[in-house]
Amino acid sequence: MAIAAYTVTGPHAEHGEGPVWCARWGGLRWMDMLAGDVLALDPDGTVRRRRVGVLAALIRPRVTGGFVVATERELLLSDHDDLDAPLRSLGEAWRDESIRMNEGGCDPDGRLYVGSMAYDQSPDKGALYVAAPDGTLEVVLPAVGVSNGLDFSPGGELAYYADTVTGRVDVLDYDRERGLSGRRPFVRVDPDQGAPDGLTVDAEGGVWVALWEGSAVHRYTPEGKLDAIVPVPVRKVTAVAFGGDDLDRLFITTSAIGADRTREPDAGAVFAADPGVHGRPVLPTTL
């Protein structure tokens, strides 16, 4: 089944990433990752921008109010929901300037996970980390290439995870006490169709995967069967999130890196689709 996509914003981002819908914020926020900016979409269609560092990798709401942002090598916390609220650092997570943060998410119990990757995308230089209550990072998955999408099943017992260089989306078991375990392949993406990037899980357990260099978003059933495709008129599709008042719109971020503007004038725009299923509220962090 093919589902049409349509533009929501102009091509405001050089490398759009990490969309998150939070009603408390008034709607959608996402990253212009390599510019170090968080973007916000106002109800009237205005796009606002706030610089948070040399790189902006992730944003999630906090249970107590405010939000957390992952930058190049540190986590920043705000106590207020306003985009321009003050931020305080939890400290530099590592000193290796060749490694940066990249994407992540929260588990059903509020723990924040953040991935990393080498700037030159060297294999096995990245990792997936979980943040301790004080913000220090502990390795969950070592030897990762490009740590990307992470989300959980509606019941919370499974996690879906993409290390883009593997060409796979993997599934792991989740337990409140033991955390993530039992990593195994969920779906393999044909390289001719792109590589798995950001992902989200809908209320029915379907897994929506953005395809880098693939000009599409794929939906897979909980059994791993491809059952819907959202074609996007941009090669580099980066991430997806459900939003809207009823969580029934699928927002899609894209990248303009290396794009030919005569062929891809909307590269860097946010797109949306109406897939006929609902998403779930974003999982917040207890940080």
Coordinates of N, CA and C in Angstrom, one line a residue, residues 89-170:
S89 N 24.3 22.1 31.4 CA 25.0 20.9 30.9 C 25.2 19.9 32.0
L90 N 25.1 18.6 31.7 CA 25.4 17.5 32.6 C 26.8 17.1 32.5
G91 N 27.6 17.8 31.7 CA 29.0 17.5 31.6 C 29.4 16.8 30.3
E92 N 30.6 16.9 29.8 CA 31.1 16.3 28.6 C 31.1 14.8 28.8
A93 N 30.5 14.0 27.9 CA 30.4 12.6 28.1 C 31.7 11.9 27.7
W94 N 32.4 12.4 26.7 CA 33.7 11.9 26.4 C 34.5 13.0 25.7
R95 N 35.8 12.7 25.5 CA 36.7 13.8 25.0 C 37.2 13.6 23.6
D96 N 36.9 12.4 23.1 CA 37.3 12.1 21.7 C 36.5 12.9 20.7
E97 N 37.1 13.9 20.1 CA 36.4 14.8 19.2 C 36.0 14.2 17.9
S98 N 36.4 12.9 17.6 CA 36.0 12.3 16.4 C 34.7 11.5 16.5
I99 N 34.2 11.5 17.7 CA 32.9 10.8 18.0 C 31.9 11.8 18.5
R100 N 30.7 11.6 17.9 CA 29.6 12.5 18.3 C 28.3 11.8 18.6
M101 N 27.4 12.4 19.3 CA 26.1 11.8 19.6 C 25.2 11.8 18.4
N102 N 24.3 10.9 18.3 CA 23.4 10.7 17.2 C 22.2 9.9 17.6
E103 N 21.0 10.6 17.6 CA 19.7 10.0 17.8 C 19.6 9.2 19.1
G104 N 18.4 8.7 19.4 CA 18.1 7.9 20.6 C 16.7 8.0 21.0
G105 N 16.3 7.8 22.2 CA 15.0 7.8 22.7 C 14.9 7.4 24.1
C106 N 13.7 7.2 24.6 CA 13.4 6.8 26.0 C 12.7 5.5 26.1
D107 N 13.0 4.8 27.2 CA 12.2 3.5 27.4 C 11.0 3.8 28.2
P108 N 10.1 2.8 28.4 CA 8.8 3.1 29.1 C 9.0 3.5 30.6
D109 N 10.2 3.3 31.1 CA 10.4 3.7 32.5 C 11.2 5.0 32.6
G110 N 11.4 5.7 31.5 CA 11.9 7.1 31.5 C 13.4 7.2 31.4
R111 N 14.1 6.1 31.2 CA 15.5 6.2 31.0 C 15.8 6.7 29.5
L112 N 16.8 7.5 29.4 CA 17.2 8.1 28.1 C 18.3 7.3 27.5
Y113 N 18.2 7.0 26.3 CA 19.2 6.3 25.5 C 19.7 7.3 24.4
V114 N 21.0 7.3 24.2 CA 21.5 8.2 23.2 C 22.6 7.4 22.5
G115 N 22.6 7.5 21.2 CA 23.6 6.8 20.4 C 24.8 7.7 20.0
S116 N 25.8 7.0 19.4 CA 27.0 7.8 19.0 C 27.5 7.2 17.7
M117 N 28.3 8.0 17.0 CA 28.9 7.5 15.7 C 30.2 8.3 15.5
A118 N 31.1 7.8 14.7 CA 32.3 8.5 14.3 C 31.9 9.5 13.2
Y119 N 32.5 10.7 13.2 CA 32.2 11.7 12.2 C 32.5 11.1 10.8
D120 N 33.6 10.2 10.7 CA 33.9 9.7 9.4 C 33.2 8.3 9.2
Q121 N 32.2 8.0 10.1 CA 31.4 6.8 10.0 C 32.2 5.5 10.0
S122 N 33.4 5.5 10.6 CA 34.2 4.3 10.8 C 33.4 3.2 11.5
P123 N 33.4 2.0 11.0 CA 32.7 0.9 11.6 C 33.1 0.7 13.0
D124 N 32.1 0.4 13.9 CA 32.3 -0.1 15.3 C 32.8 1.0 16.2
K125 N 32.9 2.3 15.8 CA 33.4 3.3 16.7 C 32.3 3.9 17.5
G126 N 31.0 3.7 17.2 CA 29.9 4.2 18.0 C 29.4 3.2 19.0
A127 N 28.4 3.7 19.7 CA 27.8 2.8 20.8 C 26.3 3.3 21.0
L128 N 25.6 2.6 21.7 CA 24.3 3.0 22.3 C 24.5 3.1 23.8
Y129 N 24.1 4.2 24.4 CA 24.3 4.4 25.8 C 23.0 4.6 26.5
V130 N 22.9 4.4 27.8 CA 21.8 4.7 28.6 C 22.3 5.7 29.7
A131 N 21.5 6.8 29.9 CA 21.9 7.8 30.9 C 21.5 7.4 32.3
A132 N 22.4 7.4 33.2 CA 22.2 7.2 34.6 C 21.4 8.4 35.2
P133 N 20.8 8.3 36.4 CA 20.1 9.5 36.9 C 20.9 10.8 37.0
D134 N 22.2 10.6 37.1 CA 23.0 11.9 37.2 C 23.5 12.3 35.8
G135 N 23.1 11.6 34.8 CA 23.4 12.0 33.4 C 24.6 11.3 32.9
T136 N 25.4 10.6 33.7 CA 26.5 9.8 33.1 C 26.0 8.7 32.2
L137 N 26.8 8.4 31.2 CA 26.4 7.5 30.2 C 27.1 6.1 30.4
E138 N 26.3 5.0 30.3 CA 26.7 3.7 30.4 C 26.5 3.0 29.1
V139 N 27.4 2.2 28.6 CA 27.3 1.5 27.3 C 26.3 0.4 27.4
V140 N 25.3 0.4 26.5 CA 24.4 -0.7 26.4 C 24.7 -1.6 25.2
L141 N 25.0 -1.0 24.0 CA 25.5 -1.8 22.9 C 26.8 -1.2 22.4
P142 N 27.9 -1.9 22.4 CA 29.2 -1.4 21.9 C 29.3 -1.7 20.4
A143 N 30.4 -1.2 19.9 CA 30.8 -1.5 18.5 C 29.7 -1.2 17.5
V144 N 29.1 -0.1 17.6 CA 28.0 0.4 16.6 C 28.6 1.2 15.6
G145 N 28.0 1.2 14.4 CA 28.5 2.0 13.3 C 27.8 3.4 13.3
V146 N 26.6 3.5 13.0 CA 25.8 4.7 13.0 C 24.5 4.5 13.8
S147 N 24.5 4.8 15.1 CA 23.4 4.5 16.0 C 22.3 5.5 15.6
N148 N 21.1 4.9 15.3 CA 20.0 5.7 14.8 C 18.7 5.4 15.6
G149 N 17.6 5.1 14.8 CA 16.3 5.0 15.4 C 16.2 4.0 16.6
L150 N 15.4 4.4 17.6 CA 15.1 3.6 18.7 C 13.6 3.9 19.2
D151 N 12.8 2.9 19.3 CA 11.5 3.0 19.9 C 11.0 1.7 20.4
F152 N 9.9 1.7 21.2 CA 9.4 0.6 21.9 C 8.1 0.2 21.5
S153 N 7.8 -1.1 21.6 CA 6.5 -1.7 21.3 C 5.4 -1.1 22.2
P154 N 4.1 -1.1 21.8 CA 3.0 -0.5 22.6 C 3.0 -1.1 24.0
G155 N 3.3 -2.4 24.2 CA 3.3 -3.0 25.5 C 4.6 -2.8 26.3
G156 N 5.6 -2.2 25.6 CA 6.9 -1.9 26.2 C 7.8 -3.1 26.4
E157 N 7.5 -4.3 25.9 CA 8.3 -5.4 26.1 C 9.4 -5.6 25.0
L158 N 9.3 -4.8 23.9 CA 10.3 -4.9 22.9 C 10.8 -3.6 22.5
A159 N 12.0 -3.5 22.0 CA 12.6 -2.3 21.5 C 13.1 -2.6 20.1
Y160 N 12.9 -1.6 19.2 CA 13.4 -1.7 17.8 C 14.5 -0.6 17.6
Y161 N 15.6 -1.1 17.0 CA 16.8 -0.3 16.9 C 17.5 -0.4 15.6
A162 N 17.9 0.7 15.0 CA 18.6 0.7 13.7 C 20.0 1.2 13.9
D163 N 21.0 0.4 13.5 CA 22.4 0.8 13.3 C 22.5 0.8 11.8
T164 N 22.5 2.0 11.2 CA 22.3 2.2 9.8 C 23.3 1.4 8.9
V165 N 24.5 1.3 9.3 CA 25.5 0.6 8.5 C 25.2 -0.8 8.3
T166 N 24.5 -1.4 9.2 CA 24.2 -2.9 9.1 C 23.1 -3.2 8.1
G167 N 22.3 -2.1 7.7 CA 21.2 -2.4 6.8 C 20.0 -3.1 7.5
R168 N 20.0 -3.1 8.8 CA 19.0 -3.9 9.5 C 18.3 -3.0 10.5
V169 N 17.0 -3.3 10.8 CA 16.4 -2.9 12.1 C 16.4 -4.2 13.0
D170 N 16.9 -4.0 14.2 CA 17.0 -5.1 15.1 C 15.9 -5.0 16.2

